[in-house]
Tab-separated table of C-alpha atoms and ligand atoms in Angstrom:
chain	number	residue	atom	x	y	z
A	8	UNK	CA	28.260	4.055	-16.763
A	9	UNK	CA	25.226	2.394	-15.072
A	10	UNK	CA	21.756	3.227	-16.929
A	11	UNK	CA	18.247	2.777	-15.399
A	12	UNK	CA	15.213	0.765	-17.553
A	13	UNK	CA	11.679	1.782	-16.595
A	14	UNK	CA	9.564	-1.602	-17.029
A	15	UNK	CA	6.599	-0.853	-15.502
A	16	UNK	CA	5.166	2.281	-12.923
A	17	UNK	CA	5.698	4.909	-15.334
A	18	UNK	CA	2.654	7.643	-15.787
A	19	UNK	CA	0.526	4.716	-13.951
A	20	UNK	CA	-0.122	3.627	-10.411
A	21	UNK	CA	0.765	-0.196	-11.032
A	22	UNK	CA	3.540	-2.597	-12.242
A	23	UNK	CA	6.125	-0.698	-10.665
A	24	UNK	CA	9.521	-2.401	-12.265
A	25	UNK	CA	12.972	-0.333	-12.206
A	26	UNK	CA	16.066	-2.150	-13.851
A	27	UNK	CA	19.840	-0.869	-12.818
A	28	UNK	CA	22.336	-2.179	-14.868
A	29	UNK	CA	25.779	-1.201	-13.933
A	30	UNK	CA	29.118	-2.494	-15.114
A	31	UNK	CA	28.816	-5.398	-13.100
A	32	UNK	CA	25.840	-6.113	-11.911
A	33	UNK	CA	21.987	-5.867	-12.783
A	34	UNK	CA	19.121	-5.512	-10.572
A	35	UNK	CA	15.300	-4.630	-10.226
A	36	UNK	CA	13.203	-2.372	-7.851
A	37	UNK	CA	10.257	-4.005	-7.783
A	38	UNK	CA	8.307	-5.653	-9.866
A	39	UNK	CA	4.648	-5.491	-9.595
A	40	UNK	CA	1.300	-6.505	-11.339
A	41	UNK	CA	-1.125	-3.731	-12.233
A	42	UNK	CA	-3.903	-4.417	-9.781
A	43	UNK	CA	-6.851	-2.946	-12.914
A	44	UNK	CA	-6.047	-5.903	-15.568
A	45	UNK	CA	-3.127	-8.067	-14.185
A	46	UNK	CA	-0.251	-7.226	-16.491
A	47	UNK	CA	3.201	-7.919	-15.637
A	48	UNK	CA	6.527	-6.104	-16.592
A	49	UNK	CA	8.556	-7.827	-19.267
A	50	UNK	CA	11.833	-8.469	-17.636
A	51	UNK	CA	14.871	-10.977	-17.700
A	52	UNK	CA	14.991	-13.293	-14.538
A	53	UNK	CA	18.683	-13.838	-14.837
A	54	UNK	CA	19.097	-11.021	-12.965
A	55	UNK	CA	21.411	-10.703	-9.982
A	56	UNK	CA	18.460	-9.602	-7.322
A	57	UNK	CA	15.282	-7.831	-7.133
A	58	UNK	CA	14.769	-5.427	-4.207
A	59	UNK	CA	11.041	-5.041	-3.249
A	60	UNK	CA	10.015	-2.122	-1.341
A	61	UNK	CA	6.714	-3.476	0.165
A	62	UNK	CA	4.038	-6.200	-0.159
A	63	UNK	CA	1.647	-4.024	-2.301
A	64	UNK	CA	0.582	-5.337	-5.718
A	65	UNK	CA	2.161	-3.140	-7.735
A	66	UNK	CA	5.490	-3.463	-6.249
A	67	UNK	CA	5.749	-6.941	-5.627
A	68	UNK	CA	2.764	-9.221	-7.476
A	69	UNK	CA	4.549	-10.313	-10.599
A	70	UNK	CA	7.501	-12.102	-8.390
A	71	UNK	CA	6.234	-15.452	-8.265
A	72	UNK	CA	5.729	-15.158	-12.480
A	73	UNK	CA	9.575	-15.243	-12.722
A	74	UNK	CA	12.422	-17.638	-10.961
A	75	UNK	CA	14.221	-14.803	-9.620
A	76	UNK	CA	17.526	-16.005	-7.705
A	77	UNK	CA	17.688	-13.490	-4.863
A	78	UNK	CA	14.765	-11.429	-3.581
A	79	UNK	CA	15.683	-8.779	-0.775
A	80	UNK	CA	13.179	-6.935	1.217
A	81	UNK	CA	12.696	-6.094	5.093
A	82	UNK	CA	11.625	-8.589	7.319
A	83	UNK	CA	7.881	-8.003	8.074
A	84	UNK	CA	7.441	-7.215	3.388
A	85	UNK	CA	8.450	-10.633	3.475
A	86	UNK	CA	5.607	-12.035	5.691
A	87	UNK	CA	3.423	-9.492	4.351
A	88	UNK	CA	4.061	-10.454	0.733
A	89	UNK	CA	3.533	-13.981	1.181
A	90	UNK	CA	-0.704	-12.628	1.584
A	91	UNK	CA	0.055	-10.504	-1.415
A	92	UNK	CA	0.694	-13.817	-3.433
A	93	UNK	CA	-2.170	-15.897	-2.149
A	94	UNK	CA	-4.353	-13.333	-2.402
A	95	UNK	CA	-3.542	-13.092	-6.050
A	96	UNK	CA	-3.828	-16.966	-6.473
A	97	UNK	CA	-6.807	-17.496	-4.934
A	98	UNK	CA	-8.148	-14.627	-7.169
A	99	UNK	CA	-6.606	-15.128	-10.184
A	100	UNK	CA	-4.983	-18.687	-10.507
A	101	UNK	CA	-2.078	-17.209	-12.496
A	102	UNK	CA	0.560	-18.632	-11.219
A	103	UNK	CA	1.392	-21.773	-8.793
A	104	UNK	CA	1.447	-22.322	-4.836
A	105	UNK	CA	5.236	-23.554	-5.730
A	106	UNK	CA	6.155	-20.763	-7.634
A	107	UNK	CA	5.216	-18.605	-4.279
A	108	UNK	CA	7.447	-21.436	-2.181
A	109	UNK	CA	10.073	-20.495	-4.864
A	110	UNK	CA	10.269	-17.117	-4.346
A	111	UNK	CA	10.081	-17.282	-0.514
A	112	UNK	CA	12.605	-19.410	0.095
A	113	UNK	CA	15.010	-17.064	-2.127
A	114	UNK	CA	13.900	-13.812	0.108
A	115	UNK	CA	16.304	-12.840	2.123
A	116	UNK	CA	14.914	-10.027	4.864
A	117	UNK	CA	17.065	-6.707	6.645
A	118	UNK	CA	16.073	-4.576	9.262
A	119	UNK	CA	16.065	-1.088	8.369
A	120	UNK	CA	19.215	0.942	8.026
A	121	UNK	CA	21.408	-2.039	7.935
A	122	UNK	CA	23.951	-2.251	5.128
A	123	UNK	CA	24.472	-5.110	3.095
A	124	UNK	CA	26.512	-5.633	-0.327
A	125	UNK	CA	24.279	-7.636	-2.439
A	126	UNK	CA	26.433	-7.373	-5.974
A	127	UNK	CA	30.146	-6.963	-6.672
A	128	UNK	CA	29.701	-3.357	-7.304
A	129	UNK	CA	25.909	-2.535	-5.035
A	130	UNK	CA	25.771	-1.682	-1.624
A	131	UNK	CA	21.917	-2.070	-0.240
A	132	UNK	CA	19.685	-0.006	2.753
A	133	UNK	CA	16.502	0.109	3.639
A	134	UNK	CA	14.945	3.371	4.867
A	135	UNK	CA	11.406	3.178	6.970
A	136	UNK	CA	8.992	4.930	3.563
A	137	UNK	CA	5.362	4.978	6.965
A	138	UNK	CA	3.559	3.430	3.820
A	139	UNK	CA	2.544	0.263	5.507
A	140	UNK	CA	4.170	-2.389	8.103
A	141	UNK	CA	7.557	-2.829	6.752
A	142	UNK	CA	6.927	-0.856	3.709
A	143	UNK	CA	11.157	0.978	2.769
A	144	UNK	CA	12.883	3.624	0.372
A	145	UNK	CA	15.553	1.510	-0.888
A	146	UNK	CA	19.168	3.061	-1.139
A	147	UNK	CA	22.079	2.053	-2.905
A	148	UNK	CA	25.348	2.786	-3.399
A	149	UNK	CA	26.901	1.497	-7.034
A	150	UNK	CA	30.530	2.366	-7.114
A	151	UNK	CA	30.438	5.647	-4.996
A	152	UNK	CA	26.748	6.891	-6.659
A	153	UNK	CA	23.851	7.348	-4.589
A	154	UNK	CA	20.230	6.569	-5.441
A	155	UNK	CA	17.388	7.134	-3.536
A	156	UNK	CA	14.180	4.958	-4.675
A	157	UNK	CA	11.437	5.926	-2.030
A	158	UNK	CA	8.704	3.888	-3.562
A	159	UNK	CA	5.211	4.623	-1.973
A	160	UNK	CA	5.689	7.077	1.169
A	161	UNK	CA	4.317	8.892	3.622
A	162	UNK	CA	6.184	11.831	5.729
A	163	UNK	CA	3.153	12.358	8.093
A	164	UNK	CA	2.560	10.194	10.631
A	165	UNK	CA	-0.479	7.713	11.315
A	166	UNK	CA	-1.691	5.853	14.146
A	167	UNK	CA	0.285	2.205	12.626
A	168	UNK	CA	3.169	3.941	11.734
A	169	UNK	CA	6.188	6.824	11.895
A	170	UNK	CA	6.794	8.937	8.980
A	171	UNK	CA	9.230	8.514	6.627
A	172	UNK	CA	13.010	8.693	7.218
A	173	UNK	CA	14.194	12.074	6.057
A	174	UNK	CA	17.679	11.982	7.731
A	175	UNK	CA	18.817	10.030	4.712
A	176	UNK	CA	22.333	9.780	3.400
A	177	UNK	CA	23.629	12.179	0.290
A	178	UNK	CA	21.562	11.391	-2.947
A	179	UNK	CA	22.535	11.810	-6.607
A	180	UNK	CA	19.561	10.460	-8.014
A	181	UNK	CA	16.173	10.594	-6.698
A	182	UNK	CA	13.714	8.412	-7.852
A	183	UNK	CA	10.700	9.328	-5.971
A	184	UNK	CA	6.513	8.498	-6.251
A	185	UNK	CA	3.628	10.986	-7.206
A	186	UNK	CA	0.243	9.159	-6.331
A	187	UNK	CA	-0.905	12.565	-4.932
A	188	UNK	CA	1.784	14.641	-7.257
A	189	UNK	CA	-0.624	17.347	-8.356
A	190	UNK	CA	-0.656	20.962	-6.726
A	191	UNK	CA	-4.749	20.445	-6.593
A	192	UNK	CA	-3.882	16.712	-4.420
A	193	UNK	CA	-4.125	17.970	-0.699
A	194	UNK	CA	-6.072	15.809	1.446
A	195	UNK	CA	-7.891	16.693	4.836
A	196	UNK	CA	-5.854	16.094	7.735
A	197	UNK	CA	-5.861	12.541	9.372
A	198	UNK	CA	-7.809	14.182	12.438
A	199	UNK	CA	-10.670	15.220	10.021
A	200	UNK	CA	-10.928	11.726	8.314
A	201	UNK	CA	-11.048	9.547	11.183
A	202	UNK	CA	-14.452	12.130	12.903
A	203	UNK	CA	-15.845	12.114	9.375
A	204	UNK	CA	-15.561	8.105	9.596
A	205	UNK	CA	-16.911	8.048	13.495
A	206	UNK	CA	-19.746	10.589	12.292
A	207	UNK	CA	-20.944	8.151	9.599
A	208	UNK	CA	-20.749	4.673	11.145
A	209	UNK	CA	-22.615	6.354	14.418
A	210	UNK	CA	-25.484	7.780	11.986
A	211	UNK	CA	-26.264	4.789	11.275
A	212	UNK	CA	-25.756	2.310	14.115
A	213	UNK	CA	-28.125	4.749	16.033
A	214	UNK	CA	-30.493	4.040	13.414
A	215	UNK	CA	-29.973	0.266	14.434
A	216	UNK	CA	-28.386	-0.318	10.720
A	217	UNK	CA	-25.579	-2.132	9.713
A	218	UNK	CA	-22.306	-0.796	8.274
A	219	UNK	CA	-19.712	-2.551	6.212
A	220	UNK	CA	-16.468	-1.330	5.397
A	221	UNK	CA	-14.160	-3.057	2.414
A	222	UNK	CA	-10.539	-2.773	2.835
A	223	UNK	CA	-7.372	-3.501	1.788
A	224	UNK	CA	-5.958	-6.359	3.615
A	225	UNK	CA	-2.431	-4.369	4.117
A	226	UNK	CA	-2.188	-1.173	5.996
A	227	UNK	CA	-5.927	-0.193	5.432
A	228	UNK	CA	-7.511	-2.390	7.258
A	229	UNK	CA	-5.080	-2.094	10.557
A	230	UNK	CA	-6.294	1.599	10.821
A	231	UNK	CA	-9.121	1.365	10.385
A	232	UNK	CA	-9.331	-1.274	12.761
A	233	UNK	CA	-7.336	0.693	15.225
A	234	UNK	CA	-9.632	3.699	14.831
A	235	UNK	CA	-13.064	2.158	15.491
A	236	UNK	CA	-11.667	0.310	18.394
A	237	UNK	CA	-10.177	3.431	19.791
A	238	UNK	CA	-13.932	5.071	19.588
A	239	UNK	CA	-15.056	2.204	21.000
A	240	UNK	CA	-12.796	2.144	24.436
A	241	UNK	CA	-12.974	6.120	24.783
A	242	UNK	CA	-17.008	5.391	24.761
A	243	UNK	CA	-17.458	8.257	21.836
A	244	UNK	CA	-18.672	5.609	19.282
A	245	UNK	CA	-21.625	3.044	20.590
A	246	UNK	CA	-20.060	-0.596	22.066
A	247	UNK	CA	-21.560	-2.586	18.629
A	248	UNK	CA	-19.974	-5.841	17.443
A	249	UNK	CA	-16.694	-5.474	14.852
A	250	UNK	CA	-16.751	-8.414	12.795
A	251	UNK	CA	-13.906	-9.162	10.334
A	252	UNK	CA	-13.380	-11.580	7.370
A	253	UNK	CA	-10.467	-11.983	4.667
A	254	UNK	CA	-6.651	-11.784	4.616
A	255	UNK	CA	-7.150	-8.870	6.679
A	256	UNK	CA	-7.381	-11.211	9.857
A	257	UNK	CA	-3.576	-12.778	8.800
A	258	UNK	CA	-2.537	-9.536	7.990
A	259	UNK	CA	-3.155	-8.048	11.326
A	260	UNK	CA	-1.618	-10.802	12.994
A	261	UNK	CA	1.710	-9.830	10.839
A	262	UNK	CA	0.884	-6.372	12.363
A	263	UNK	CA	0.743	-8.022	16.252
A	264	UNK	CA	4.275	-9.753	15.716
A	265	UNK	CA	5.711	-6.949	14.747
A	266	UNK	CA	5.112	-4.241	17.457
A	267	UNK	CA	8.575	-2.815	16.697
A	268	UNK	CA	8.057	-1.619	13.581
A	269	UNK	CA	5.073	-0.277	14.225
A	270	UNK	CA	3.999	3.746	15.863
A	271	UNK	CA	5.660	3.378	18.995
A	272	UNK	CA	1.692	4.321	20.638
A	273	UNK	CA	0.574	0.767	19.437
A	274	UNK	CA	3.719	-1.298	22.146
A	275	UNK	CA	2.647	1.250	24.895
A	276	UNK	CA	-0.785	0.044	24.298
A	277	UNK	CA	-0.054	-3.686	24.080
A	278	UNK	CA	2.418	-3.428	27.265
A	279	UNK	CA	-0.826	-1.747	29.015
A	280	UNK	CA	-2.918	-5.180	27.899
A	281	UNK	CA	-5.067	-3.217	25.735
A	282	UNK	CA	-5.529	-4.663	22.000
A	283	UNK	CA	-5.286	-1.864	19.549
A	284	UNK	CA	-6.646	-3.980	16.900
A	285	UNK	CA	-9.957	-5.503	19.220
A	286	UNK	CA	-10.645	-8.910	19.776
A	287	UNK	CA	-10.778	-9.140	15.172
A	288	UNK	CA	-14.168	-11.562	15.653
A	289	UNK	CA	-14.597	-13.488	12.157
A	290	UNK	CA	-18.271	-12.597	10.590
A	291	UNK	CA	-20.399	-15.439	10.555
A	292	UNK	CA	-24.500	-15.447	9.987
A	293	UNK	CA	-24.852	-13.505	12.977
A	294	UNK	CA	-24.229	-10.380	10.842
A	295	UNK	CA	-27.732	-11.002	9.073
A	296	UNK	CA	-29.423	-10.937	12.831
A	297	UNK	CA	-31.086	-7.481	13.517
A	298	UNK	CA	-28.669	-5.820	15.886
A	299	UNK	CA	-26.563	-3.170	14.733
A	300	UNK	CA	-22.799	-3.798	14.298
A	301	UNK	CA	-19.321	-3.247	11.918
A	302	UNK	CA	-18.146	-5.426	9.250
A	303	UNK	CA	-14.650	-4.907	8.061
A	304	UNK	CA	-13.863	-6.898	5.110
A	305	UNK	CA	-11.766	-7.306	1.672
A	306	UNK	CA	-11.710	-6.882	-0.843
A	307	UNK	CA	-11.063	-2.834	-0.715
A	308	UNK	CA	-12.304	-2.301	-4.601
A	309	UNK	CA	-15.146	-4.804	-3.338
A	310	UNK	CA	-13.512	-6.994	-6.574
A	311	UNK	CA	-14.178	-10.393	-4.999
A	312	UNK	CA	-13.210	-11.383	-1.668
A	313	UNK	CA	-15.160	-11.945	1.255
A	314	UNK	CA	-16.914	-8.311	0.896
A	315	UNK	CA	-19.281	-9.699	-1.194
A	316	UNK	CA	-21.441	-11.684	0.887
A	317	UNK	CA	-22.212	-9.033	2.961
A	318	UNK	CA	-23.351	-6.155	0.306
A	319	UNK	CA	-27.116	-8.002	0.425
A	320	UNK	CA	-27.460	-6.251	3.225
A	321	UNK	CA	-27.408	-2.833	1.157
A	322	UNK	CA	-31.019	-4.049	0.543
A	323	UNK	CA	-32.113	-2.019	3.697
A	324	UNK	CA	-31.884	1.495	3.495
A	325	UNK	CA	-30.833	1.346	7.454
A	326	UNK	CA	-27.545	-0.133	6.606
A	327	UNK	CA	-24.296	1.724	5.403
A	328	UNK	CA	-20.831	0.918	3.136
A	329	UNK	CA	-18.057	3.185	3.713
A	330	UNK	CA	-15.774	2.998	0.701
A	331	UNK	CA	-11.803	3.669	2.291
A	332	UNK	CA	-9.890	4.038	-0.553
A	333	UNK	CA	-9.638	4.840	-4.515
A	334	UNK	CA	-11.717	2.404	-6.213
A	335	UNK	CA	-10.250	1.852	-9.877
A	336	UNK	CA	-12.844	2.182	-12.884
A	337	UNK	CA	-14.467	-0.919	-13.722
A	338	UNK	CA	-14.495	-2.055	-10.658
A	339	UNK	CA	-17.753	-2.870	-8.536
A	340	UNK	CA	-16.338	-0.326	-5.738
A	341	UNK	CA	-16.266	1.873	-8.891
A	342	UNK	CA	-19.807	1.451	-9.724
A	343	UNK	CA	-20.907	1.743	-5.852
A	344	UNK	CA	-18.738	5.158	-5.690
A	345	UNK	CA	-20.942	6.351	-8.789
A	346	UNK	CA	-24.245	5.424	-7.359
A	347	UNK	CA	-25.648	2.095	-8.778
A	348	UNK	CA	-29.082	1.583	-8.170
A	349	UNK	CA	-28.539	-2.547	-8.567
A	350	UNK	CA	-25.508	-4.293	-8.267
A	351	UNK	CA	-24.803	-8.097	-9.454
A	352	UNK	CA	-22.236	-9.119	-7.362
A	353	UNK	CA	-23.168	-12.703	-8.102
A	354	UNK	CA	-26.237	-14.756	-10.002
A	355	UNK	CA	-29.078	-12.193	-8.519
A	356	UNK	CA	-29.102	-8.404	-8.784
A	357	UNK	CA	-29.432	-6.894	-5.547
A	358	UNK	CA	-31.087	-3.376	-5.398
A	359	UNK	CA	-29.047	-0.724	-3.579
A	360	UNK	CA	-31.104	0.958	-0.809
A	361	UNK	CA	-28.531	1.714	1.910
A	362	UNK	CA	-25.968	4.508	1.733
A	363	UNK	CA	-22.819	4.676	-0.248
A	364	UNK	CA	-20.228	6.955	1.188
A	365	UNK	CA	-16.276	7.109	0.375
A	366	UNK	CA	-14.088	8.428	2.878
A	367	UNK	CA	-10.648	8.026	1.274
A	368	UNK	CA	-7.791	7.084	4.113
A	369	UNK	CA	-4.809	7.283	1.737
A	370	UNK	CA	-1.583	5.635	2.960
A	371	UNK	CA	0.506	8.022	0.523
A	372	UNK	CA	1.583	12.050	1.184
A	373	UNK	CA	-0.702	14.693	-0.269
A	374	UNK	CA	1.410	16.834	-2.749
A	375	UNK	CA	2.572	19.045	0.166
A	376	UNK	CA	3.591	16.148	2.111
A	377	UNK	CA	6.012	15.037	-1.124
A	378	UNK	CA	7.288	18.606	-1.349
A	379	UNK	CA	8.198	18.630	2.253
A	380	UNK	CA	9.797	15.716	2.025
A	381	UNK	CA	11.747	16.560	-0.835
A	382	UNK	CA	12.869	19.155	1.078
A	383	UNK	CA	13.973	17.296	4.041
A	384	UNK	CA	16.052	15.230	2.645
A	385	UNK	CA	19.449	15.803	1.356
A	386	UNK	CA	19.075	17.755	-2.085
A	387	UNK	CA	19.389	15.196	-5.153
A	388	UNK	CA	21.569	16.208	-8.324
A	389	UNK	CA	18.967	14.578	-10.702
A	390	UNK	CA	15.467	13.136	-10.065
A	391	UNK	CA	13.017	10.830	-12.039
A	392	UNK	CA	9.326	10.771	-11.080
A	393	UNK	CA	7.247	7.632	-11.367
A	394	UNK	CA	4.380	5.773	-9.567
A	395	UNK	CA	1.453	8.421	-10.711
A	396	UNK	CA	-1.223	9.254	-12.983
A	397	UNK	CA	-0.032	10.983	-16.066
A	398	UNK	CA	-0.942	14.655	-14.794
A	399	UNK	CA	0.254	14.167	-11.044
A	400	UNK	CA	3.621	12.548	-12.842
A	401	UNK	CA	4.296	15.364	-14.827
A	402	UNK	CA	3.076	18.003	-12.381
A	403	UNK	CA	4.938	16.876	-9.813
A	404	UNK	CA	8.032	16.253	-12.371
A	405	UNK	CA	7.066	20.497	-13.022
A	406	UNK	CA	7.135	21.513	-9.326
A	407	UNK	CA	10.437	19.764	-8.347
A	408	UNK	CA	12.201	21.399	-11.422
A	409	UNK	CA	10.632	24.755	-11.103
A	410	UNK	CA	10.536	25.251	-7.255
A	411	UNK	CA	12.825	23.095	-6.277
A	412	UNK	CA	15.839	23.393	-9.112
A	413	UNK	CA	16.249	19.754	-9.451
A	414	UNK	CA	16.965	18.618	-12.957
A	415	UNK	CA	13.828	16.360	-13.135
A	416	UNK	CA	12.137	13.515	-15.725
A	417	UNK	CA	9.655	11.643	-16.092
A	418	UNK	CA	10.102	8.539	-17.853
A	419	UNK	CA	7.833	6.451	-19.659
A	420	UNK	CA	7.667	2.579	-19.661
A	421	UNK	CA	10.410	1.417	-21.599
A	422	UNK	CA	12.965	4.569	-21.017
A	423	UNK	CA	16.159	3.959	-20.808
A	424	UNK	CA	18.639	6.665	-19.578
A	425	UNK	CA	21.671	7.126	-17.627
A	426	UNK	CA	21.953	7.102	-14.037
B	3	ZN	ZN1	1.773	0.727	-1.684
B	4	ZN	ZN1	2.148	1.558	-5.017
């Protein structure tokens, strides 16, 4: 009988690490570094494969730490990932350029939906999760059983990408996320974010200020991208400079290569000669002149990164930062959220004059977005629930067994049960 491990993921948003071990064959889902203080999971690296869902952190960072022989993901993760891993080098120097080499040249990539046997007893597929580009819900079939990992989804759609697949194949065991897994998690509608982000960045470029926006390199930063640029062409937001810096910039050009995987919106565009993503001009000193304009940057937790140069320009209470996404305690996004009068983001303290405002553009379903997704697709026999804070874990773990009638757990690190 094949039993499941939980490494890492479990009542936490981080270090997402799943081990199968069947008669034959042992693999991982994931394996990921928690983003707030770098652990990894403990695993073996004599393992047959490890099958990453997408180039997040916390599914993929702690790769590189381990000499994996076979790494399987979908062709744009695989691009995607390799900014992942610099990223985390250039920020942390915990592991080696080679050991990124390593793990590259053992990736091998699949489009979605296509089959491939990866063990003796494992059959592989990779469902579209509309997390981020190339972002799946990994399914496998050991010996006749049918699991359904969805790692981090999304069922609505966005302007980068189309919703989860739902017209997935039977399931006996679901093993699905629950960022958002709490009856009290329902987020405005897309529509509502994107005027409450127009709204505040043209407040304040009236005003002649500045605004600067930290991002996530991955998935973040395309949207928001694609929505300011949008503004821009439709004439509804003022025609101001959009300056970029960071991984963003390489990130987005993984984005442009990849037109296929992306909402089918963003080809019609490019085929019409229009850049959805804007001309992506890199900041230089010009930002410090006096005219008003954008500046998109990492890091999204404003933890290091190119972000930082800019937030002396919070010295003017004309100017603006427009936090995008959660920003994890201890962090200096953290302390910006909470309203620091001073910040030290290097040698000098820098007195905080300008306007804080967080205007979260989640790339995960709201808790009725998991439910109706749980209901689209085929009805699991069993289900585990990972990939959440401790209350949305077990509240979502609650609603699937109460509403849903879907034997349901929620493991902690180190469980190990049968399939
Ligand atoms: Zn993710
Ligand atoms: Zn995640």
């Amino acid at each position: 009988m094949a039993i499941v491990r939980f490494h890492g993921g479990c009542h936490q948003i981080g270090m997402s690490c799943i081990e199968i071990d069947t008669k034959k064959s042992r693999i991982l889902l994931d394996c990921g570094m928690d983003p707030t203080n770098n652990a990894i999971p403990k695993v073996d690296e004599n393992v047959d494969a490890v099958i990453v869902s997408h180039a997040h952190l916390d599914h993929c960072g702690a790769i590189p730490f381990y000499k994996f022989k076979k790494i399987y993901c979908t062709t744009p993760t695989a691009d995607l990932m390799y900014i992942t891993w610099k990223d985390t080098l250039n920020l942390s120097k915990s592991y080696k350029e080679e050991d990124i080499q390593r793990s590259l040249n053992n990736t091998e990539t699949l489009n979605y939906k296509e089959e491939k046997q990866i063990t003796e007893d494992i059959t592989l597929k990779f469902y579209n999760a509309g997390h981020i580009l190339g972002s799946a819900s990994i399914y496998l079939d050991i010996d006749g059983k049918k699991i359904l990992y969805t790692g981090d989804i999304n069922e609505t759609p966005t302007r980068t990408l189309l919703p989860a697949d739902t017209d997935v194949d039977e399931i006996d065991v679901l093993i699905i996320e629950s960022t958002y897994g709490s009856p009290l998690d329902i987020k405005p509608s897309r529509k509502a974010l994107e005027k409450q982000l127009i709204d505040e960045i043209a407040e304040t470029i009236e005003n002649g200020g500045k605004v600067i926006i930290p991002v996530f390199a991955i998935g973040r930063a395309q949207e928001i991208l694609l929505i300011i640029n949008n503004y821009i062409r439709s004439g509804k937001l003022k025609d101001v400079p959009v300056y970029v810096d960071g991984s963003l910039i390489h990130a987005t050009g993984i984005y442009m290569s990849y037109l296929d995987w992306l909402n089918p919106k963003l080809k019609n565009m490019v085929e019409n000669r229009v850049n959805p993503f804007g001309e992506l001009k890199k900041a230089d000193n010009s930002v410090f002149n006096k005219e008003p304009c954008i500046i998109i940057s990492t890091s999204g937790m404003v933890q290091g990164g190119p972000v930082l140069q800019y937030l002396s320009l919070l010295k003017s209470p004309k100017n603006k930062l427009i936090l995008t996404g959660y920003q994890a305690e201890g962090t200096l996004g953290r302390e910006l959220e909470e309203g620091a009068e001073e910040i030290t983001p290097f040698k000098n303290k820098i007195p905080v004059r300008g306007k804080v405002v967080k205007i979260e553009f989640s790339a995960h379903g709201d808790y009725n977005s998991l439910v109706r997704y749980i209901k689209k697709i085929p009805t699991p026999k069993k289900a585990f629930v990972v990939h959440g804070e401790r209350y949305q874990t077990l509240s979502f773990a609650m609603t699937i067994w109460k509403s849903l009638k879907i034997p349901t757990f929620a493991p902690v690190n180190g469980s190990i049960l049968p399939l």
